Coordinates of C-alpha atoms in Angstrom, one line a residue:
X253 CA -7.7 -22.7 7.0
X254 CA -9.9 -23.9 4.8
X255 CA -9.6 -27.7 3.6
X256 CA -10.0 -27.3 -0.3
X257 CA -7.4 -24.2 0.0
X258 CA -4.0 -26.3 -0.8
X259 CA -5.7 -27.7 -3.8
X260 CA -5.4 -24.3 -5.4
X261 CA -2.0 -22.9 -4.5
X262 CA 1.2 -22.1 -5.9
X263 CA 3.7 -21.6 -2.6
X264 CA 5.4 -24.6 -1.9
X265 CA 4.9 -22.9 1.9
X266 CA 1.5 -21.9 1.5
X267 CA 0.9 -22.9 5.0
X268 CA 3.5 -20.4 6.7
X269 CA 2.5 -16.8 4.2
X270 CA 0.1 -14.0 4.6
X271 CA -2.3 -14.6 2.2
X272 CA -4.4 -11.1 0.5
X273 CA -7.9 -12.5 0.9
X274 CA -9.0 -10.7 -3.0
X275 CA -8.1 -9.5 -6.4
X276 CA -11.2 -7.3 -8.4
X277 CA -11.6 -6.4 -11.8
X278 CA -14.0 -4.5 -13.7
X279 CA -14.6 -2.9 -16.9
X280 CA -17.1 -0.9 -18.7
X281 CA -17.5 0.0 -21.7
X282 CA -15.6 -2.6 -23.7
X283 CA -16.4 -4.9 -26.7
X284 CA -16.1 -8.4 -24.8
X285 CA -15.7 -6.8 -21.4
X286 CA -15.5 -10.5 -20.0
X287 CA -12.6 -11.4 -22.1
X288 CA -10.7 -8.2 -20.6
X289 CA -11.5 -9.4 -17.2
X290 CA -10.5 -12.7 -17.3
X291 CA -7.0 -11.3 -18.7
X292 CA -6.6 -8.8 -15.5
X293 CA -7.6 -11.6 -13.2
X294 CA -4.9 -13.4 -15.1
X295 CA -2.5 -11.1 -13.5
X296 CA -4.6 -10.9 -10.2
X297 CA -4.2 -14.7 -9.7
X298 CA -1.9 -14.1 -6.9
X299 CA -4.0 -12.4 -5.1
X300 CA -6.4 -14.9 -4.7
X301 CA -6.5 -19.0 -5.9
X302 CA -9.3 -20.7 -4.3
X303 CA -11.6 -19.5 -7.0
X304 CA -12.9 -17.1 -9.6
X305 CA -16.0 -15.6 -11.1
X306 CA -16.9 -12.7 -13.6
X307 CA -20.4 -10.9 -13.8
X308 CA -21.3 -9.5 -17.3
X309 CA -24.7 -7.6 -18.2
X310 CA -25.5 -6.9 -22.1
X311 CA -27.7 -4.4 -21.6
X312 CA -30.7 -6.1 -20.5
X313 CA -29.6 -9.2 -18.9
X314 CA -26.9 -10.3 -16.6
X315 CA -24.7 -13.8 -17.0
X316 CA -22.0 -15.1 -14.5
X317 CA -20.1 -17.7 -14.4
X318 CA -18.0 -18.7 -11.1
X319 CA -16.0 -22.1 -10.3
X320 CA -13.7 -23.3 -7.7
X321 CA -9.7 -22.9 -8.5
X322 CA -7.4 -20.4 -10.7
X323 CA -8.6 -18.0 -13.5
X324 CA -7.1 -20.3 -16.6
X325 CA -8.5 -23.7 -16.9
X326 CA -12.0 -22.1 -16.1
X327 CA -12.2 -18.4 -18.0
X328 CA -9.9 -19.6 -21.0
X329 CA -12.2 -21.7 -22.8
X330 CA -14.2 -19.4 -25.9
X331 CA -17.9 -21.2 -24.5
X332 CA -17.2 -19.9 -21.3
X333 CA -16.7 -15.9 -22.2
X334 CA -19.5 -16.2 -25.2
X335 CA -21.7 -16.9 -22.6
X336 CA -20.7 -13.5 -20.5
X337 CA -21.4 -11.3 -23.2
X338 CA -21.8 -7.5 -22.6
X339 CA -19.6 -4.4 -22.5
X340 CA -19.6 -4.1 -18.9
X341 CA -18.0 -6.9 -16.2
X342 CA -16.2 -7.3 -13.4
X343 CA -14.7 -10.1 -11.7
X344 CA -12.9 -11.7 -8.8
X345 CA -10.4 -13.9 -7.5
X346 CA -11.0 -15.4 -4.2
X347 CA -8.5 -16.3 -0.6
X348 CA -11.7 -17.0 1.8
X349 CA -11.2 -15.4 5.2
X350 CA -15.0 -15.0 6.2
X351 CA -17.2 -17.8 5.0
X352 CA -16.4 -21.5 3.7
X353 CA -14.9 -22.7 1.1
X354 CA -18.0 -22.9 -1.6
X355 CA -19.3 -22.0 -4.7
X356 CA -22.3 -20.0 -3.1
X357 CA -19.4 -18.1 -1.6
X358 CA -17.7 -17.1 -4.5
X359 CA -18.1 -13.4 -6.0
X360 CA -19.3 -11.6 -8.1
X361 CA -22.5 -11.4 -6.0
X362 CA -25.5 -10.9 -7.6
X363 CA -28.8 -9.9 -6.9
X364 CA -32.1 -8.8 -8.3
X365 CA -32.9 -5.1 -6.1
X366 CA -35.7 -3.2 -6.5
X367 CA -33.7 -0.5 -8.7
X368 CA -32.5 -3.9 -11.1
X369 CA -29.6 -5.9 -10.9
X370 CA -26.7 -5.6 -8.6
X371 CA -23.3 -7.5 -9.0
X372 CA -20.5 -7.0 -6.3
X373 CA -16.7 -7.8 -6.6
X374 CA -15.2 -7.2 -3.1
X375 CA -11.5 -6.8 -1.6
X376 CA -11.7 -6.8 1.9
X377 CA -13.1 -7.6 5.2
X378 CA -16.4 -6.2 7.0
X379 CA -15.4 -5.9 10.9
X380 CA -18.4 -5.2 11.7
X381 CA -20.0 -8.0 9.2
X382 CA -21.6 -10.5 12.2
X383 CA -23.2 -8.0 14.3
X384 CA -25.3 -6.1 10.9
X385 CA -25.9 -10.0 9.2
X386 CA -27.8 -11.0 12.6
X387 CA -30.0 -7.0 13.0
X388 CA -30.2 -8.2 9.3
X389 CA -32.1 -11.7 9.7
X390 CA -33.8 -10.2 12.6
X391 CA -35.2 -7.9 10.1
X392 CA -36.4 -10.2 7.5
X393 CA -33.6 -10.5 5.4
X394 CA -32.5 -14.1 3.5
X395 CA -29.1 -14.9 3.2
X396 CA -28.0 -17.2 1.0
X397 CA -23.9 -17.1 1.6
X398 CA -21.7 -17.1 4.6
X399 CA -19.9 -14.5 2.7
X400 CA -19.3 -10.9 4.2
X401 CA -20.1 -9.3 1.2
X402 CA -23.9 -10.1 0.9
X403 CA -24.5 -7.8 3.9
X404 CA -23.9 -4.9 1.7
X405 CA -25.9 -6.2 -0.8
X406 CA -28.9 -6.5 2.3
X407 CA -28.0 -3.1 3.1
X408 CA -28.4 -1.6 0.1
X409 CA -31.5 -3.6 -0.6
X410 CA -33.3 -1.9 2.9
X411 CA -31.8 0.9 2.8
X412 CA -35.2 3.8 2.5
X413 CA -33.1 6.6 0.3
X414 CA -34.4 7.0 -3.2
X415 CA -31.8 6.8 -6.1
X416 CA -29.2 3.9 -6.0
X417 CA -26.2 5.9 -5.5
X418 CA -27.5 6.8 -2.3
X419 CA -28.8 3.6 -1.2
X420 CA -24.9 2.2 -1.9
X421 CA -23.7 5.3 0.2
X422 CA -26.3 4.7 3.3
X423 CA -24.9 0.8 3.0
X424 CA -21.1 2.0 2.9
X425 CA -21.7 4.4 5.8
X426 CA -22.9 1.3 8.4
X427 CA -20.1 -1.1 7.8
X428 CA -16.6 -0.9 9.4
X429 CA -13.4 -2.1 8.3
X430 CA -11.5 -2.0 5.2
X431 CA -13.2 -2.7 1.4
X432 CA -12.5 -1.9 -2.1
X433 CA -15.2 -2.6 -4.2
X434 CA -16.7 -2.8 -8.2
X435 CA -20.1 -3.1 -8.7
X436 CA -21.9 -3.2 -11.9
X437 CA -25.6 -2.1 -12.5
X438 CA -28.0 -1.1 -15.5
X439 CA -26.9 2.0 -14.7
X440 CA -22.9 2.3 -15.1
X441 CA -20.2 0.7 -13.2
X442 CA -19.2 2.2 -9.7
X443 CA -15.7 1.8 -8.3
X444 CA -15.2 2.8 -4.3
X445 CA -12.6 2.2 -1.7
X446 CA -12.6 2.4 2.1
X447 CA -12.4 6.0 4.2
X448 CA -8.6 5.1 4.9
X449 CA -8.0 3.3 2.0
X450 CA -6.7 0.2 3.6
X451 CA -7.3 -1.9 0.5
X452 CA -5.8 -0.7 -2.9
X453 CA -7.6 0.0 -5.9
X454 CA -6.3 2.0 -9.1
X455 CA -8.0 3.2 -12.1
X456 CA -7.2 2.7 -15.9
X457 CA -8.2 3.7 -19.5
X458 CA -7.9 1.5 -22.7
X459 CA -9.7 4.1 -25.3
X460 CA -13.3 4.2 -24.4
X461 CA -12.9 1.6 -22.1
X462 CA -12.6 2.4 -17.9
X463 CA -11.4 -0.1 -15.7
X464 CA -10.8 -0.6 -12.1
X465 CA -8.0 -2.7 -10.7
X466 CA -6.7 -4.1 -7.2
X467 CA -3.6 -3.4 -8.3
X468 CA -2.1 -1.4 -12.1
X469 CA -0.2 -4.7 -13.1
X470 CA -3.5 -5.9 -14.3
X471 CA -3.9 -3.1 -16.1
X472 CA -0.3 -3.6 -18.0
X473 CA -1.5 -7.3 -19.4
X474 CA -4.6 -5.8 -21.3
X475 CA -2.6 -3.3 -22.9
X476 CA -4.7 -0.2 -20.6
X477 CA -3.1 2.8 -19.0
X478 CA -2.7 3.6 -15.6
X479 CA -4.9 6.5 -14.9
X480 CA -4.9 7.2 -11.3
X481 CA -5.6 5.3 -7.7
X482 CA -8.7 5.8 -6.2
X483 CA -8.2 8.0 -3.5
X484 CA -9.4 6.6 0.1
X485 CA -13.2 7.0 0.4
X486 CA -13.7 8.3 -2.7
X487 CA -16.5 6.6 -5.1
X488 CA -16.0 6.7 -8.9
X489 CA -19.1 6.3 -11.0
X490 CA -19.2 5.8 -15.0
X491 CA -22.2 5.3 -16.9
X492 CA -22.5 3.5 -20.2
X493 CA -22.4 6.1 -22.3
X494 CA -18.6 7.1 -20.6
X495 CA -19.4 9.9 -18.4
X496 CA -17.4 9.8 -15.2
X497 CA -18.4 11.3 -11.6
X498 CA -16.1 11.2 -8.4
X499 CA -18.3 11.1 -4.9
X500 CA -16.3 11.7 -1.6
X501 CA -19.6 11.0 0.5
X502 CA -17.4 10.6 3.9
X503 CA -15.2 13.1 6.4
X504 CA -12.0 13.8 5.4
X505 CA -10.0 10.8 7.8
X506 CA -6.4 10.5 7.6
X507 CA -5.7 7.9 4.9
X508 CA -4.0 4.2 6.3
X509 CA -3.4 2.0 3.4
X510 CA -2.0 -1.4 4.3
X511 CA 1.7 -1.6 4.6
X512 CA 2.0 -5.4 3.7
X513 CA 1.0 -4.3 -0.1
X514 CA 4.4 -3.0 -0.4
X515 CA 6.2 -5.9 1.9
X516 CA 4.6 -8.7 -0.1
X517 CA 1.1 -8.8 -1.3
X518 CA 1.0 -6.7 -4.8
X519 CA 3.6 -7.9 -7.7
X520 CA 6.9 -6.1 -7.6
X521 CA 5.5 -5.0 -10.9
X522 CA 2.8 -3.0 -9.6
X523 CA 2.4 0.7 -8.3
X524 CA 0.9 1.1 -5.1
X525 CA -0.1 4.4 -3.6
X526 CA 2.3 6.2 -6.8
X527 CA 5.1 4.2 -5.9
X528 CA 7.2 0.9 -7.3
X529 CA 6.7 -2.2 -5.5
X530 CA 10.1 -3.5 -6.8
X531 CA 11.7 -0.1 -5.9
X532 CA 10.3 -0.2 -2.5
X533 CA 11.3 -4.2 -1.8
X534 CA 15.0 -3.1 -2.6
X535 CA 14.7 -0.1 -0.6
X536 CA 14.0 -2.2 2.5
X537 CA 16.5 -4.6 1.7
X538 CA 19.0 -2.2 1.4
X539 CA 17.4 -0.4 5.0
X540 CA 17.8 -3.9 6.2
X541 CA 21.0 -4.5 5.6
X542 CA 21.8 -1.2 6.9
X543 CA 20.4 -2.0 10.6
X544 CA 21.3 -5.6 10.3
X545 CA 24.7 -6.2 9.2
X546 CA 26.7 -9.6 9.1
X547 CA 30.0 -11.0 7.7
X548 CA 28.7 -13.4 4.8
X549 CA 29.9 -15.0 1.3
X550 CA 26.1 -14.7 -0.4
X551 CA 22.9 -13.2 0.0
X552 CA 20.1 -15.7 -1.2
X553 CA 16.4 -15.0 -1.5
X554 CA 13.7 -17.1 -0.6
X555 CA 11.7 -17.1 -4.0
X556 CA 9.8 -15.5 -4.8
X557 CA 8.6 -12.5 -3.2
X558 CA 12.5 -12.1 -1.3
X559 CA 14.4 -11.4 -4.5
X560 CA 14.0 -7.2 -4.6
X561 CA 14.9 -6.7 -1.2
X562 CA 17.6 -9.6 -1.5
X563 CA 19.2 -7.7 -4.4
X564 CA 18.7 -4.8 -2.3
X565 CA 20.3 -6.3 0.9
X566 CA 23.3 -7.1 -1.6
X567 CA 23.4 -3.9 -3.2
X568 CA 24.2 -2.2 0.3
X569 CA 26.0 -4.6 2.3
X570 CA 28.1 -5.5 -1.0
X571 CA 27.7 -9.0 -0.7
X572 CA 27.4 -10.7 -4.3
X573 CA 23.7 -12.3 -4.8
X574 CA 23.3 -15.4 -5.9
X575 CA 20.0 -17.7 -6.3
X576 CA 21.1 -20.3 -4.0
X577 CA 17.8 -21.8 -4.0
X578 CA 16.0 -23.0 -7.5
X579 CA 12.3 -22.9 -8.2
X580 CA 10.6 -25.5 -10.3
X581 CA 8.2 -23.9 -12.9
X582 CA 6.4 -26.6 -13.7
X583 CA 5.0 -27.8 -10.8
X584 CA 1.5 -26.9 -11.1
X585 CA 0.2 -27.1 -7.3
X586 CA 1.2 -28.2 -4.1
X587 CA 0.1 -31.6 -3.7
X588 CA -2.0 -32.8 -0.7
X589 CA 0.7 -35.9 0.7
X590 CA 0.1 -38.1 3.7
X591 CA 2.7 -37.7 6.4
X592 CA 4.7 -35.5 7.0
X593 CA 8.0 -37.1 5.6
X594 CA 6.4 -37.2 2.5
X595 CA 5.3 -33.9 2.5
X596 CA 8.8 -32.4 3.1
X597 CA 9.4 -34.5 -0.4
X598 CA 6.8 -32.9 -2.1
X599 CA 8.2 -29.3 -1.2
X600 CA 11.4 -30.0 -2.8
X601 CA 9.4 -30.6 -6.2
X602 CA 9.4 -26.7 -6.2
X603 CA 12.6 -25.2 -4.2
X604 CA 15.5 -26.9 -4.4
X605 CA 19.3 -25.8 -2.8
X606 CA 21.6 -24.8 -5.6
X607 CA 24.3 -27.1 -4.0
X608 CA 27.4 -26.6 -5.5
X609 CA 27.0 -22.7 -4.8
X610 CA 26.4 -23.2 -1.4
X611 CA 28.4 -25.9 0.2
X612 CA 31.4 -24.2 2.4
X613 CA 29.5 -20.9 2.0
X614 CA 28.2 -18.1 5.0
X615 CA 25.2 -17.3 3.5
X616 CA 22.3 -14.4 4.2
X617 CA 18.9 -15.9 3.2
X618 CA 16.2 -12.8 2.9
X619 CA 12.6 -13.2 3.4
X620 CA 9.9 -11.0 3.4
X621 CA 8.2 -12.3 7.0
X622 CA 7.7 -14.7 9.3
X623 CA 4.4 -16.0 10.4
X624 CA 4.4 -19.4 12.2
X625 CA 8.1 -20.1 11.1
X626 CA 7.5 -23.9 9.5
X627 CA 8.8 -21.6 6.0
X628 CA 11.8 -21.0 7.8
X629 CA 12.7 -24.2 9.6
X630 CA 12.6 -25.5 6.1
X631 CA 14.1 -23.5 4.6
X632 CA 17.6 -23.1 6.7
X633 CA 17.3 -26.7 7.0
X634 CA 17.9 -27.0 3.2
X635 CA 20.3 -24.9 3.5
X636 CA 22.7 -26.8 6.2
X637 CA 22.1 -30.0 4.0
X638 CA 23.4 -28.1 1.1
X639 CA 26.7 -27.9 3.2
X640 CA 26.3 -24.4 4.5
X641 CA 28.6 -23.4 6.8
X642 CA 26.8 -20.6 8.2
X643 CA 22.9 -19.3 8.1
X644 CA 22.2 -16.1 9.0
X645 CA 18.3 -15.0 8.3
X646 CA 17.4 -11.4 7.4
X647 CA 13.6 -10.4 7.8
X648 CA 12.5 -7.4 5.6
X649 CA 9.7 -6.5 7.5
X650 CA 9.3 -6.0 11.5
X651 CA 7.7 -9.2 13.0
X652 CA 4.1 -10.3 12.8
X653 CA 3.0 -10.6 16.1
X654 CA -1.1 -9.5 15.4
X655 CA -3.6 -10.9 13.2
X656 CA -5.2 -9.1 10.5
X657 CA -9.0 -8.2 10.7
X658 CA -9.0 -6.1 7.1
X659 CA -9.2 -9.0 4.5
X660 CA -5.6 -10.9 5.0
X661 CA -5.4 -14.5 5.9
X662 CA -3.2 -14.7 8.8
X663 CA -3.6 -17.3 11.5
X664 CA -4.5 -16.9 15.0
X665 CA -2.7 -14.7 17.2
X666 CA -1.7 -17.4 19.3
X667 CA -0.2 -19.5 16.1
X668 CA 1.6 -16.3 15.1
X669 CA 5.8 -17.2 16.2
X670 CA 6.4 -13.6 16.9
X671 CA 3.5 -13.5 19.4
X672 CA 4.7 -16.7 21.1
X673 CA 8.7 -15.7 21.0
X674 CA 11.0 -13.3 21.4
X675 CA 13.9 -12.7 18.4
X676 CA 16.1 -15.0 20.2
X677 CA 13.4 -17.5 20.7
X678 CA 12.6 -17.4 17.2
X679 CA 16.2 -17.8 16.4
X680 CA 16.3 -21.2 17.9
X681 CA 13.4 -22.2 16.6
X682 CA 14.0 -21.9 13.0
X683 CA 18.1 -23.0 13.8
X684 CA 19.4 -20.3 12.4
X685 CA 23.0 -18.5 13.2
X686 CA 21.4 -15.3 13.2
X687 CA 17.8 -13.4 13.0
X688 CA 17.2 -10.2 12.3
X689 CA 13.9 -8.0 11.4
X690 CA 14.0 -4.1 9.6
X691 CA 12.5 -1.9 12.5
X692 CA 9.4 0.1 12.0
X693 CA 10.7 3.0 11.3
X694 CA 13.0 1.5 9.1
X695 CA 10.2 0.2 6.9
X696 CA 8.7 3.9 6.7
X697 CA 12.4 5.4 5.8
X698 CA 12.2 3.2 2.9
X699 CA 8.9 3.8 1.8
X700 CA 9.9 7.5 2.4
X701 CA 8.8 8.5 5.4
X702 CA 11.5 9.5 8.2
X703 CA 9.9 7.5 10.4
X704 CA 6.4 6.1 12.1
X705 CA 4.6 9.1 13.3
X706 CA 3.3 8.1 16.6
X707 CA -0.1 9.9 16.9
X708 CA -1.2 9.4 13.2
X709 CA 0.5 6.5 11.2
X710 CA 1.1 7.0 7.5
X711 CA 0.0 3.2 6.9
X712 CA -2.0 0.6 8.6
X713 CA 0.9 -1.8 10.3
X714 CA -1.8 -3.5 12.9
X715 CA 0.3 -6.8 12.0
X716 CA 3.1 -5.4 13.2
X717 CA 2.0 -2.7 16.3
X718 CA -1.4 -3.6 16.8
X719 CA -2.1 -0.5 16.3
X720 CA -5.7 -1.3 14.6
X721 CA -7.2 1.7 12.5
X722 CA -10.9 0.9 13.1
X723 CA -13.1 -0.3 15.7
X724 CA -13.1 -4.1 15.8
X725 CA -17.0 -4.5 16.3
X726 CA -17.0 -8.4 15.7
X727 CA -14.0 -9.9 17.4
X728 CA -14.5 -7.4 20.5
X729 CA -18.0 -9.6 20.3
X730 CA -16.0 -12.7 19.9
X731 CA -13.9 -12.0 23.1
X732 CA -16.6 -10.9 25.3
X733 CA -18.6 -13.9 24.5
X734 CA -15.4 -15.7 25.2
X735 CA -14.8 -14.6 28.4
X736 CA -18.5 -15.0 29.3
X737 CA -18.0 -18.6 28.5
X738 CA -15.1 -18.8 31.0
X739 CA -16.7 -16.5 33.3
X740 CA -19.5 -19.5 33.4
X741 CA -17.4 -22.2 33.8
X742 CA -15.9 -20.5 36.7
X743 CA -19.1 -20.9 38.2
X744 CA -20.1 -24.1 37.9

């Protein structure tokens, strides 16, 4: 994890949650197109609070501004957006998950090509990113990021087709993994997402005004309307003057957008893939509740991201909700304590345990996951010093027992409880009565599939099956140069 990354976040347990690496914005054709962005990143914040930038161009020039942290406090001050002017900008919010924690790391990327300036917002994660920077280097190129993004920007910059368009396309069609991406230029604003649309993006209109999106919710704070998604592999371009082109430059590949949008990462306000987050999360609860029953007085969710499929869970199993645990609002970030008494302190500045509704009570706490299981501990902890009499755990997704190589923050395999531990183990762990997680197929029945198809999956769930979409050209690298290592100290 990177060290400056607690300075910047808003989950008490920030530590123990999949963390979506991005958040992009972009619009074109828009009087103060920077103001706009800065207003959907507003609403993208929770996709990414390490840091921020937005890329503007005014028809000859281009101006960014980038800075460590969240959106407001940097892009809400009138000197800051008069100095993006333009009707065309996009912008980004940044989780780091390739490349350090620095400035010269943070998008928009910008360069100065052959064909004129080229600014890059990017959701996602290159697997193949290490292997292309070094046949990159060897070739000449100068990079001045660790950041996985600049190697399409190299790409595009070598590539030997002609027009931009197909320079971007030859780029596209060397990299692996999963990527949605806005890029502005002198000539329009071009909008693309992966072949299997692992990461989300959505279109929108505001009247002459396009914009791209990671997710529609962005889209409801500047007042635009949800248009469409882009469809996987397909790349949208618009040109100044408004006039829009779709590109579907690879094979037809069956589509795996990541299931974990719909578990947790987008806001229960968004639409994913044409469907309602908050729908979905109480969908699963009420799946989850179907496969794992248990005699109880309340079902409490863990806030924030537990409440649909707590009211869900409740809905089905008819066991009244309560909030049995109370978040502070005004406690800006986590604070960086030492010790780790003090630190326990610190995360009751934000949750607290609603005793007096508690105390005596059975009680059904529902979470969306479980990754190392410190969020957990704590959190039935608090819940036996409220005077609990019972703590039973609910999981609404299946566990997470693989790392994610498409542009989520999730620690190593080996730090992952579900890798380490059975259910039962897990159970002890965290000291709670009872654990239970949905099943796969339960999470497709409530996204509305009747199950997991075996031979072609409707969604990428490689955190849950291991079942990765794409080749892995990087960390297959990784492990064989481990096991060379080892192999070597065998011999010696």
């Amino acid at each position: 994890m990177d060290p400056l990354a607690p300075m910047f976040t808003t989950n008490p347990f920030d530590d123990d949650k999949l963390r979506e690496e991005c958040g992009i914005f972009g619009v074109i054709q828009a009087e103060t197109a920077s103001a706009i962005v800065a207003l959907g990143l507003h609403a993208l914040q929770h996709r990414g609070q390490e840091a921020a930038g937005i890329t503007s161009w005014d028809g000859h020039d281009f101006h960014t501004h980038r800075a460590m942290g969240h959106v407001a406090g940097n892009f809400d001050r009138d000197e800051v957006i008069r100095g993006l002017p333009g009707n065309s900008a996009c912008g980004h919010v940044r989780y780091s998950t390739t490349g350090e924690t620095s400035l010269r790391n943070v998008q928009p990327l910008y360069a100065e090509l052959n064909s004129g300036g080229f600014a890059i917002a990017h959701n996602g994660n290159i697997s193949n990113a290490m292997k292309l920077r070094r046949e990159l280097i060897r070739r000449g190129s100068i990079f001045q990021s660790t950041s996985d993004t600049e190697v399409i920007i190299h790409l595009v910059a070598t590539s030997t087709y002609r027009t931009l368009l197909d320079k971007f396309i030859d780029a596209l069609k060397q990299i692996e993994g999963a990527y949605s991406l806005i890029v502005t230029t002198p000539e329009g604003m071009i909008a693309c997402r992966d072949p299997l649309g692992i990461r989300p993006l959505v279109m929108g209109q505001l009247g002459e005004s396009t914009m791209f999106a990671s997710e529609t919710v962005a889209f409801d704070v500047v007042g635009a309307e949800h248009v469409r998604s882009i469809e996987p592999g397909e790349l949208v371009i618009v040109t100044h003057d408004g006039q829009i082109r779709s590109h579907r430059p690879f094979g037809e590949v069956h589509p795996r957008p990541c299931i974990f949008e719909h578990v947790y990462f987008s806001r229960p306000d968004s639409i994913v893939d044409g469907s309602s987050v908050y729908s979905v999360r109480k969908a699963i609860g009420a799946q989850l509740a179907v496969e794992n029953p248990v005699d109880a007085d309340l079902v409490i969710p863990v806030p924030d991201s537990g409440v649909p499929a707590a009211i869900g869970y409740a809905q089905q199993s008819g066991i009244p909700f309560e909030l049995g645990i109370i978040r502070s609002h005004y406690i800006g970030r986590t604070f960086i304590q030492p010790g780790d008494k003090v630190r326990h302190l610190g995360v009751k500045l934000k949750h607290n345990a609603n005793r007096a509704l508690i105390s005596g009570k059975r009680v059904v706490l529902i979470d969306d996951s479980i990754v190392r299981g410190t969020t957990s501990l704590k959190i039935v902890q608090m819940m036996r010093e409220a005077g609990a009499k019972e703590v039973h755990m609910r999981i609404a997704s299946p566990p997470t027992k693989h790392s994610c190589f498409y542009g989520v923050d999730t620690p190593e395999r080996t730090k992952l409880l579900a890798h380490r531990l059975d259910v039962g183990g897990m159970q002890d762990f965290i000291h709670a009565d009872s654990l239970s997680f949905i099943s796969i197929d339960g999470l497709y029945k409530a996204l509305g599939e009747a199950k997991r198809a075996d031979i072609r999956p409707q969604y990428c769930d490689a955190c849950f099956t291991g079942d990765y979409p794409t080749t892995l050209t990087d960390q297959d690298d990784v492990v064989v140069q481990n096991q060379l290592e080892l192999l070597a100290e065998r011999v010696v």
